PDB file of C-alpha atoms and ligand atoms in Angstrom:
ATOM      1  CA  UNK A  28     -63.702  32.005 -47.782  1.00 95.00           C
ATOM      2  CA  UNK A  29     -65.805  30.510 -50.637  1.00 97.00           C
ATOM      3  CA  UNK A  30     -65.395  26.651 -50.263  1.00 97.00           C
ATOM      4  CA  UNK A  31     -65.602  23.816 -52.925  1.00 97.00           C
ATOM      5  CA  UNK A  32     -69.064  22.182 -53.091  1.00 97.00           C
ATOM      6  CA  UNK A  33     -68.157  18.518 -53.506  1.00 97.00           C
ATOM      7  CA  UNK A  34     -70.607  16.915 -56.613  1.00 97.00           C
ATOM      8  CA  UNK A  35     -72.349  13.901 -57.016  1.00 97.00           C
ATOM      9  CA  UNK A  36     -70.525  10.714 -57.138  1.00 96.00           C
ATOM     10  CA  UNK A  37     -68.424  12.047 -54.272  1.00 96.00           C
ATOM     11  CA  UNK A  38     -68.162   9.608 -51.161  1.00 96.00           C
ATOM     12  CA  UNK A  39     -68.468  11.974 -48.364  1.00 97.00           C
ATOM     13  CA  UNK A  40     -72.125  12.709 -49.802  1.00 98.00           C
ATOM     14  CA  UNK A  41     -72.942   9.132 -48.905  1.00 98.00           C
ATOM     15  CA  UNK A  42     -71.718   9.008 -45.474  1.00 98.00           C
ATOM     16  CA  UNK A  43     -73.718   9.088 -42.302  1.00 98.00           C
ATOM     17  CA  UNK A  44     -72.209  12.380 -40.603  1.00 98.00           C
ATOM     18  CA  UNK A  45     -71.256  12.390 -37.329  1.00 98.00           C
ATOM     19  CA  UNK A  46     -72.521  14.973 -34.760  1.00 98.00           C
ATOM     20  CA  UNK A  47     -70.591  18.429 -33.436  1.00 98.00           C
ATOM     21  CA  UNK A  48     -69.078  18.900 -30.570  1.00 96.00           C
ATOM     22  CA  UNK A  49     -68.263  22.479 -28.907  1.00 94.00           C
ATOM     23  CA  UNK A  50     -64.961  22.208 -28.842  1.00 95.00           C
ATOM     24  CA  UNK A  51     -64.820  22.004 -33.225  1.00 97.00           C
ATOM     25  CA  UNK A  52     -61.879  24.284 -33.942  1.00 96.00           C
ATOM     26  CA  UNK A  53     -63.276  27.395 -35.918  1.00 97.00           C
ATOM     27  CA  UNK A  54     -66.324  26.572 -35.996  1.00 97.00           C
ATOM     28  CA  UNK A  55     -67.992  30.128 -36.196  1.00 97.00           C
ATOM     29  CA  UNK A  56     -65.322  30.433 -39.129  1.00 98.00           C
ATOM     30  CA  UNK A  57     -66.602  27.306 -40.855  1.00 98.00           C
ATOM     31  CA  UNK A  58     -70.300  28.591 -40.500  1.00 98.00           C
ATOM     32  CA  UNK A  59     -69.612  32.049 -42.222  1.00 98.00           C
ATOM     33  CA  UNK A  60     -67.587  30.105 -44.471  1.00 98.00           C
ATOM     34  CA  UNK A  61     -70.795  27.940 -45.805  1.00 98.00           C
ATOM     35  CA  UNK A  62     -73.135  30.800 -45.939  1.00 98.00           C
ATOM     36  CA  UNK A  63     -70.841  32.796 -48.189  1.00 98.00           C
ATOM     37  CA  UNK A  64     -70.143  29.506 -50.358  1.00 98.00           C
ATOM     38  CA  UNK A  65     -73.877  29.139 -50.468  1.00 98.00           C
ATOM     39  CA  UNK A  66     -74.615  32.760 -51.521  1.00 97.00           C
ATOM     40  CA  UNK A  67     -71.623  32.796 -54.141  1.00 96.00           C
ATOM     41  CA  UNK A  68     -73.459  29.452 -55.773  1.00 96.00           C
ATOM     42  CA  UNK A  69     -77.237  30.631 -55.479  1.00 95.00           C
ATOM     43  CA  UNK A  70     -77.982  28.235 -53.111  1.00 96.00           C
ATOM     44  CA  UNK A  71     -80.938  28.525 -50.398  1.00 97.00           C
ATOM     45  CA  UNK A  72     -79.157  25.514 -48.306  1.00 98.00           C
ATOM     46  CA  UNK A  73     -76.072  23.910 -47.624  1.00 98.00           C
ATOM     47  CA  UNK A  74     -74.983  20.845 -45.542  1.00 98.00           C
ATOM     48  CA  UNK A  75     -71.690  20.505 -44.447  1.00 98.00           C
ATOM     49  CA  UNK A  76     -71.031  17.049 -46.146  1.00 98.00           C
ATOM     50  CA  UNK A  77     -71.448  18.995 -49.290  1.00 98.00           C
ATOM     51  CA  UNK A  78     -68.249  21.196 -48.511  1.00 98.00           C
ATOM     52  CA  UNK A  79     -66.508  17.645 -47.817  1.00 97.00           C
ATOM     53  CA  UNK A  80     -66.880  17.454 -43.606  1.00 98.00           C
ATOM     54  CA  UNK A  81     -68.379  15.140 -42.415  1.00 98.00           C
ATOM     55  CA  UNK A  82     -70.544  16.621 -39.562  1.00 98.00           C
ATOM     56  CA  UNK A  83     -74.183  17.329 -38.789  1.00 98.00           C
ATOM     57  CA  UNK A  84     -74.484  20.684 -39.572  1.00 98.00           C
ATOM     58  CA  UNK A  85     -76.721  22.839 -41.975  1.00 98.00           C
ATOM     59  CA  UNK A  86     -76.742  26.954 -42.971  1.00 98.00           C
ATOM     60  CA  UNK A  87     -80.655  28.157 -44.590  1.00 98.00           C
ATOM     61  CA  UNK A  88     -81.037  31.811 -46.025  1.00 97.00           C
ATOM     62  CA  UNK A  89     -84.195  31.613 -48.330  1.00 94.00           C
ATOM     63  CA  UNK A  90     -85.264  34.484 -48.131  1.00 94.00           C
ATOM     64  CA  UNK A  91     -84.321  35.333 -51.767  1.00 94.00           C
ATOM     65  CA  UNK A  92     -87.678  32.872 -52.528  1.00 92.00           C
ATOM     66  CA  UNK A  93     -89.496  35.821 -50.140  1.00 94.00           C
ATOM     67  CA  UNK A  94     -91.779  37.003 -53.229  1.00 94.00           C
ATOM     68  CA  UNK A  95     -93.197  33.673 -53.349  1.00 92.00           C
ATOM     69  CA  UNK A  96     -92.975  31.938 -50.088  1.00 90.00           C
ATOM     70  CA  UNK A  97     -93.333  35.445 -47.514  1.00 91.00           C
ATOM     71  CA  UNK A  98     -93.035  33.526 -44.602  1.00 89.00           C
ATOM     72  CA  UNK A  99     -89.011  33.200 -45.596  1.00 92.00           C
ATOM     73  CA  UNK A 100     -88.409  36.242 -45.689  1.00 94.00           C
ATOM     74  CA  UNK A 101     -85.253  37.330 -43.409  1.00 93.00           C
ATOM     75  CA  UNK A 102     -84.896  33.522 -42.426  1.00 91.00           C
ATOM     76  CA  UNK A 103     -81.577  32.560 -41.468  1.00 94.00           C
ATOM     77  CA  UNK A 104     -80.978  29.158 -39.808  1.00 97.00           C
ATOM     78  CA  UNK A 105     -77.850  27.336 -38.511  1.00 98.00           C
ATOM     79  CA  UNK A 106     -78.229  23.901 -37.734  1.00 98.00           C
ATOM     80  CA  UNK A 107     -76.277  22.115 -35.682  1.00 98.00           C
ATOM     81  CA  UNK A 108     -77.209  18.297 -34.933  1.00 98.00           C
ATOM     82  CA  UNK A 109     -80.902  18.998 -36.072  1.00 98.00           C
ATOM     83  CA  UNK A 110     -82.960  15.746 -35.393  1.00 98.00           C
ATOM     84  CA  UNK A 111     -86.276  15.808 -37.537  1.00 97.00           C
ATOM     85  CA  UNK A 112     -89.454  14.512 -37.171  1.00 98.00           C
ATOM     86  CA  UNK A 113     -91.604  14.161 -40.088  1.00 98.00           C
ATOM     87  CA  UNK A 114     -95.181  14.958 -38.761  1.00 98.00           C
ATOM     88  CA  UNK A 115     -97.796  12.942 -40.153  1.00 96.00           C
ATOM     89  CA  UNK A 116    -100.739  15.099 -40.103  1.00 97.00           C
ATOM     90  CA  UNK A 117     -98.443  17.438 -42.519  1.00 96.00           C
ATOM     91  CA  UNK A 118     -99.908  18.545 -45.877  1.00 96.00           C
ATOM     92  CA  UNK A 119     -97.988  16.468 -48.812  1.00 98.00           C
ATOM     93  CA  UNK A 120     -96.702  17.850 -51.000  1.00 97.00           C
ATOM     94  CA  UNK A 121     -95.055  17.595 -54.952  1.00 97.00           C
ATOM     95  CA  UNK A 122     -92.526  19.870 -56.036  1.00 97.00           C
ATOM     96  CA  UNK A 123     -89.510  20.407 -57.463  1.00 97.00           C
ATOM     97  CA  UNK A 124     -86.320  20.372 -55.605  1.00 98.00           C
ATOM     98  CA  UNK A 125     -82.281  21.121 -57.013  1.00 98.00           C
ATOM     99  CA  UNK A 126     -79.243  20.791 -55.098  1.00 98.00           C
ATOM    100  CA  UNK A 127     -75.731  22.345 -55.569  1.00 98.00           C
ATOM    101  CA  UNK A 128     -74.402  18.849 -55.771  1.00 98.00           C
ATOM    102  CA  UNK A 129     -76.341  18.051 -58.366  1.00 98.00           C
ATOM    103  CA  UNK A 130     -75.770  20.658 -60.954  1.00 96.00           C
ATOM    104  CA  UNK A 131     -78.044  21.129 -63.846  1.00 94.00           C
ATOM    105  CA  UNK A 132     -80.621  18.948 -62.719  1.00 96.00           C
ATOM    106  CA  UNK A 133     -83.969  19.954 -60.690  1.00 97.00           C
ATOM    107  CA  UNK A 134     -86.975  16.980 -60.049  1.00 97.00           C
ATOM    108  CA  UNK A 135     -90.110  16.895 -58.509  1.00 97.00           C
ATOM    109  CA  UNK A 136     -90.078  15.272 -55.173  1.00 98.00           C
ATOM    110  CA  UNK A 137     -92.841  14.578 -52.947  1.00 98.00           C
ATOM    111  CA  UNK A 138     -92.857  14.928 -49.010  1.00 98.00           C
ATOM    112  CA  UNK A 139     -94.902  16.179 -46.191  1.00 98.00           C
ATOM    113  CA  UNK A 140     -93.966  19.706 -45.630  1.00 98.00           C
ATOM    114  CA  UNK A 141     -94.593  19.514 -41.640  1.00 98.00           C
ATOM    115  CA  UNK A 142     -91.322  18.962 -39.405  1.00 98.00           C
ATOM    116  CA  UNK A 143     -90.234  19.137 -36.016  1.00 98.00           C
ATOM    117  CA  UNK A 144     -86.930  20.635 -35.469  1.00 98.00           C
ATOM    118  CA  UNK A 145     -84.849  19.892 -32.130  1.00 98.00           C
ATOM    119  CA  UNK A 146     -81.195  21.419 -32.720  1.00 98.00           C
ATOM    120  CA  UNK A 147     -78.055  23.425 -31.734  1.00 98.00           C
ATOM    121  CA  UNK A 148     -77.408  27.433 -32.785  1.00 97.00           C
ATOM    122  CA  UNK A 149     -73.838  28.700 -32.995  1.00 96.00           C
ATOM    123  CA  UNK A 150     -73.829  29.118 -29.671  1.00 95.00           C
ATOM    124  CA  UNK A 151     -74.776  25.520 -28.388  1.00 97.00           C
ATOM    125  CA  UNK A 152     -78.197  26.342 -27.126  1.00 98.00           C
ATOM    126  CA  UNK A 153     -80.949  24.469 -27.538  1.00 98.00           C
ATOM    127  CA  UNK A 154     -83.866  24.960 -30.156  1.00 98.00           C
ATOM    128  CA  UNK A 155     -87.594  23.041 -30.818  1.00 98.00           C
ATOM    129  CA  UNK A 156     -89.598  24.062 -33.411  1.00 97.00           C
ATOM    130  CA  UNK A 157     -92.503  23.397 -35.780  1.00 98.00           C
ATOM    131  CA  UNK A 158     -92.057  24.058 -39.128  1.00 96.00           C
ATOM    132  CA  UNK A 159     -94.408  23.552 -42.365  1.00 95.00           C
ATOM    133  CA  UNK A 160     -94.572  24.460 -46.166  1.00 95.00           C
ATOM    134  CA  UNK A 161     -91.339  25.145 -48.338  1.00 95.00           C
ATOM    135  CA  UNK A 162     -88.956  25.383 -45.585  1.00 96.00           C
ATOM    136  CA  UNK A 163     -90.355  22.486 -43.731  1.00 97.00           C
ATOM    137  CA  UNK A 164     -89.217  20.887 -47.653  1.00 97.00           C
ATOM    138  CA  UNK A 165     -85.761  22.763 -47.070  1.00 98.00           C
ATOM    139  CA  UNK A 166     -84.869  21.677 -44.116  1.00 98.00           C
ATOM    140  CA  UNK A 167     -85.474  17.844 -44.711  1.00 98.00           C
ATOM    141  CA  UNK A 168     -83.847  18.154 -47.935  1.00 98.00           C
ATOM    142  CA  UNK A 169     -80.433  19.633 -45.401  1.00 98.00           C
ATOM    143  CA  UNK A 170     -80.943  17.085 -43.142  1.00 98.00           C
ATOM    144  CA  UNK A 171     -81.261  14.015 -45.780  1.00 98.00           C
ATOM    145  CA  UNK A 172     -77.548  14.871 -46.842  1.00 98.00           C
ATOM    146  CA  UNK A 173     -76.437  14.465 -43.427  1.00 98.00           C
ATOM    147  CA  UNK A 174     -77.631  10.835 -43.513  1.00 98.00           C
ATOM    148  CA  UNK A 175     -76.254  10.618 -46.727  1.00 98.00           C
ATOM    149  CA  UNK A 176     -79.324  10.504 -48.925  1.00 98.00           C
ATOM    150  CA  UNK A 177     -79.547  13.116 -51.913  1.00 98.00           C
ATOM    151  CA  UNK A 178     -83.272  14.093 -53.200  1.00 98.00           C
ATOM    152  CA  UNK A 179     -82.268  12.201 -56.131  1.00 98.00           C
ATOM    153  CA  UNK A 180     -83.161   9.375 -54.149  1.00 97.00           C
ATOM    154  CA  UNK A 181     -86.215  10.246 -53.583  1.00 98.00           C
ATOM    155  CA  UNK A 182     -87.171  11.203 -56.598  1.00 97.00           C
ATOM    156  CA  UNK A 183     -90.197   8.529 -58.360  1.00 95.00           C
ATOM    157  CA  UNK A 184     -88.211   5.969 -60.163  1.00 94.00           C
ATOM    158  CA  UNK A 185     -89.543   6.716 -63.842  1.00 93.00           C
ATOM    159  CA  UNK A 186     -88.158   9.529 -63.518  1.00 94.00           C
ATOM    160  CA  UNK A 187     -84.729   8.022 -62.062  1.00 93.00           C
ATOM    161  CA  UNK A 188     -84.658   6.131 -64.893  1.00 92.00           C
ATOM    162  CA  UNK A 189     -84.845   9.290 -67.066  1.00 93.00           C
ATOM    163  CA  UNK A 190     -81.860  11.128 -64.929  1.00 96.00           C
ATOM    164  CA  UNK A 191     -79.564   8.138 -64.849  1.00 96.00           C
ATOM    165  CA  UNK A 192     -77.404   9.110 -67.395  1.00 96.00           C
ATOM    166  CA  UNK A 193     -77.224  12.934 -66.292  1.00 96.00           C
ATOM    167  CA  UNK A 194     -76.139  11.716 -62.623  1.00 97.00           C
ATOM    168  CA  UNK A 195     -73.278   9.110 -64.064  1.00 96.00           C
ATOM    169  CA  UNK A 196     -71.647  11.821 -66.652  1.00 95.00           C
ATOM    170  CA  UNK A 197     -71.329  14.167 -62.791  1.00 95.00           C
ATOM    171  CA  UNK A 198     -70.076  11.373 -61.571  1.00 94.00           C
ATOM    172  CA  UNK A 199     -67.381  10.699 -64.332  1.00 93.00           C
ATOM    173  CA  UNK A 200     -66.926  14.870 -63.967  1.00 91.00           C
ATOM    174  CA  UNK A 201     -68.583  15.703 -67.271  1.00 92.00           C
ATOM    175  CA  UNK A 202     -70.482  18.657 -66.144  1.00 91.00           C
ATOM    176  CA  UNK A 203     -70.261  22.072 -66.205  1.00 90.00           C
ATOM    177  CA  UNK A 204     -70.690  23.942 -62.868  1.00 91.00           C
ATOM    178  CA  UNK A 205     -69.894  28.046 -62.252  1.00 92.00           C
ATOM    179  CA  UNK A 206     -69.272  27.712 -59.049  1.00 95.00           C
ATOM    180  CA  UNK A 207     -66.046  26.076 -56.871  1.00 94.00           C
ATOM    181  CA  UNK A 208     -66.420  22.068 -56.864  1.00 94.00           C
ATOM    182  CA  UNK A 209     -64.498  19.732 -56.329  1.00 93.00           C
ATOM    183  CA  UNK A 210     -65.597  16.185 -58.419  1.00 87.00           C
ATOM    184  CA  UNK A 211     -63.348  13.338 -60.357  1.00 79.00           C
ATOM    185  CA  UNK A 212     -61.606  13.544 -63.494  1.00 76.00           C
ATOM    186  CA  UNK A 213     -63.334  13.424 -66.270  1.00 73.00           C
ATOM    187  CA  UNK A 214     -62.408   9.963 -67.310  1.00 58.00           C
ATOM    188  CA  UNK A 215     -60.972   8.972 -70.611  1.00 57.00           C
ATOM    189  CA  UNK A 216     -62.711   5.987 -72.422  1.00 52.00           C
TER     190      UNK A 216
HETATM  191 NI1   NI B 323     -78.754  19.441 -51.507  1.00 60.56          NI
END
């Protein structure tokens, strides 16, 4: 089932998410549900905030970026209550990030593309793992909109400056989107 992806200017995107437990009804549903929402919108990630719930979990499938990053290639990654660690001695790194939530809009962002990774599969189990370059980028990206930050935030602030106006017509629901969303009204002046 192809979900709404909930814009900018939505609340849920700004709240801290709260962590899952086994016993979340459907929850294998819910995960097949986000990865065919994210392949029906071209997306490489999706959090589940940005579907409107408000729990700590993340789908990945990059590998459509395989030509130029080959170490994605075949890379599929649930998330479930991922806790990150930046890693310091990470290469950093300046490029340019977009986000289904933010429609129409990509901006360069820089961050240190070298995480670890402690999280749940599907299945509950355990996972640690290093991860650098792009999807290092990815999965911090994921993982921001569980604390409720969007890259927009991180972007430098001339450029925020220069992007204001772009985020505050999403928020008022003037944009165009080709994908399910769910987003105000666009308001009458
Ligand atoms: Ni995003």
């Amino acid at each position: 089932m192809i979900l709404p992806i909930y814009l900018y200017g939505q609340p849920i995107l700004r709240q801290e998410a709260e962590d899952v437990t086994p016993d979340y009804p459907e929850l294998n549903k819910l995960i097949d549900d986000m990865f065919q929402t994210m392949y029906e919108s071209d997306g490489i990630g999706l959090a589940a905030p940005q579907v409107g719930l408000g729990i700590r979990m993340v789908v990945i499938d990059a590998d459509v970026l395989k030509d130029t990053y080959p170490e994605l290639e075949g890379l599929k990654l649930t998330l479930i209550n991922p806790e990150i660690d930046v890693l310091e001695d990470g290469e950093k790194c300046t490029r340019e990030e977009g986000c289904l939530s933010v429609p129409g809009l990509h901006e360069p962002v820089t961050r240190i593309e070298k995480v670890r990774v402690n999280w749940l599969d599907k299945d509950f189990k355990e996972h640690e793992q290093v991860f650098e370059g792009f999807l290092a980028r990815i999965i911090q990206h994921e993982c921001d909109h569980l604390d409720g930050i969007l890259y927009v935030d991180r972007v430098a602030p001339i450029r925020k400056q220069l992007i204001r106006n772009k985020l505050n017509n999403i928020a008022r629901g003037k944009v165009y989107c080709d994908y399910k969303f769910k987003q105000n009204k666009p308001q009458k002046r």
